[in-house]
Amino acid sequence: MLRWSIATVCMGGTLEVKLAAAARAGFRTIEIFENDLTFFSGKPREVRAMADDLGLEIVGLQPMRDFEGMPEPMRARNFDRAQRKFDLMDELGTKMLCICSNVAEESLGDVARSADDLAELADLAAQRGFRIGFEALAWGRHVHDWMQAWELVKRADRSNLGIVLDSFHIFARKNPIAPIEQIPGDRIALVQVADAPGILMDSMSLSRHHRCFPGQGDWPITDFLDLCINTGYRGAISLEIFNDQFRGAPAASIARDGMRSLQLCGEELDARRAAKGTAPLAISRALPAAPHVRGLEFIEFVTSGAHSPRLVAELEGLGFKRVAKHRSKDVDLFRQNDINIVVNREQDGFAHSFYLVHGTSVCALALRLDKPQQAIDRANALGAPTYYGRIGPGEALIPAVAGVENSLLYFMKDGEDSTWDQDFIFLDDGTSHGPLTRVDHLNNVVRRSEFLSWITFYQSVLGFTEEPQVELADPYGAFYSRVVRAEGGVVRIPLNIADGGSTAVSRFIENFGGGGVQQIALATDDLFAFVERAKAAGVEFLDIPDNYYEDLSARYDLEPDLIERMRRLDILYDRHKGGEFFHIYTRMFDQRFFFEILERRNYDLFGAANTPVRLAAQAAEQDAASRERALYERD
Ligand code: MG
């Protein structure tokens, strides 16, 4: 039977913790990595008992290394070693031993001899009712492509010997995958999956540091699985991810992310089959479909005390108008066209706790979706529990799930404006016109260790897709950005991480006490008019050095008057495929977040070309602020 599985090597912690995490995430099958047994203080049979208690089947023990094609006396020693592994398997209650292709210098690489070794081993295994799986490592000395491994398995020709197909080694070697379909399904011992980013690197480094769950990288994992399944293979499909970041994260969240990524693979496989009129595999659970996110209903800020009037002044300077106050809470609604910003000054409850940790910041976002309850059911099934806030009588109960750093993501029904009337008293008709027309995107800084996890969250829980990762220069290092977006781009969230040091992203995490919304990009149809007005209203924008405009005039055939106007107003410019982009940044609010105001003219990028100048200007601003602080503290 097809079933999802996870190798213990994917997770960090003790074996007990790993088994419990896998079971809790919904796995019923695991692969035991031998090191985990070696580091386990109890007996192998205790591992079996633990697995039994958790309802986990141990699909295999792996890996046995450097086995095939060795000269004597190493060959004989290897067979002794295999017998000891068989004893271990008896205790563990598992039936399969996975051998990975030989990397030893001494290995001979003689195909006939290697096939004979595998045949002899399979015969020994058969006496004890075991199976052998043979896998090509991308860095194997003689066998490094799956076709070579298959050649040995075919030659050995034993019914209890099969090939292990691991997407990592196959894609790392750029092996063709279409011929996989020709392998008889019963000759596949195990299918392993790992994704990786499409970067050029030797396969061993890529394997150790960048393997990731399906969907987190750039490889066509579903194509690979489709072919494996078309052979008639009906065994375990097991995540095998070596990644130091994964081992540094809690095992429970890694196992949960693994299951989320496999759930998506299963859904995609069934969608393909449905399109071809084939019966579903039902390897993933039958969950409500991922929601259709239609837009962003509101952004909620939390603030308190003296910070509150500053935030309100900033919002009003940007053209927002207070249109309503909450019936029972110290919460106001600011609006401009269709953009809703909620300002929460409550002194208890979720928002205030968020304020105590993070200061004035975005504590929640509300998404408009087609079927909120269905989305909540899906989120719950994928390990994202529902949060319900405290409400007053007659007020709307809006369900939420936890987002980055335990901020909230509310799920609201698209097209139901009555929710606002239930909770808010409008000061007049509730409309507010102004130059800002919509939320363009929201940049979210995330901890590096959680980056892939949030990508999987947005993909699996919210049905977002992701764009390829981009790397940008920061004056104090590098930063990486990957955009997740709802269908049609109605909600776009670049997720940003950095390597550490004093980069803007790292400073944000330090100042903010974790990840969060760092940038709120709002669109206007006339940026120049907007900036003139906002400056007059007291909004302070990021100072852009004059050299930027010198460079601009050298790069583009822009009217000198236009460049001069941009320079005077601190407006940045980019151009792509005939489209133009004008944008500007407000100064940072308490070193935590800022607004970007932008005007798109047939331009669909994010102005990344100007990110280095923005980061340098923000770093200069922060350096000035800390110099000021240092002087003040000295006095
Ligand atoms: Mg493998």
mmCIF file of C-alpha atoms and ligand atoms in Angstrom, residues 31 62 98 100 135-137 164-169 190 192-193 211 238 240 242, ligand 1:
data_model
loop_
_atom_site.group_PDB
_atom_site.id
_atom_site.type_symbol
_atom_site.label_atom_id
_atom_site.label_comp_id
_atom_site.label_asym_id
_atom_site.label_seq_id
_atom_site.Cartn_x
_atom_site.Cartn_y
_atom_site.Cartn_z
ATOM 1 C CA GLU A 31 12.705 4.656 8.318
ATOM 2 C CA GLN A 62 19.456 2.336 6.651
ATOM 3 C CA CYS A 98 18.926 -0.349 2.566
ATOM 4 C CA CYS A 100 23.772 2.672 -0.578
ATOM 5 C CA GLU A 135 20.409 2.908 -3.829
ATOM 6 C CA ALA A 136 22.803 4.918 -6.002
ATOM 7 C CA LEU A 137 24.436 7.749 -4.077
ATOM 8 C CA VAL A 164 15.744 2.425 -3.872
ATOM 9 C CA LEU A 165 14.804 5.485 -5.902
ATOM 10 C CA ASP A 166 15.778 8.691 -4.127
ATOM 11 C CA SER A 167 14.757 11.928 -5.859
ATOM 12 C CA PHE A 168 17.701 13.735 -4.321
ATOM 13 C CA HIS A 169 20.433 11.665 -5.964
ATOM 14 C CA LEU A 190 11.588 2.026 -1.562
ATOM 15 C CA GLN A 192 12.646 8.394 -1.039
ATOM 16 C CA VAL A 193 11.923 12.063 -1.607
ATOM 17 C CA ARG A 211 17.980 19.152 0.989
ATOM 18 C CA SER A 238 9.713 8.339 2.559
ATOM 19 C CA GLU A 240 14.854 11.617 3.596
ATOM 20 C CA PHE A 242 19.736 15.704 5.643
HETATM 21 MG MG MG B 1 18.414 8.045 0.156
#
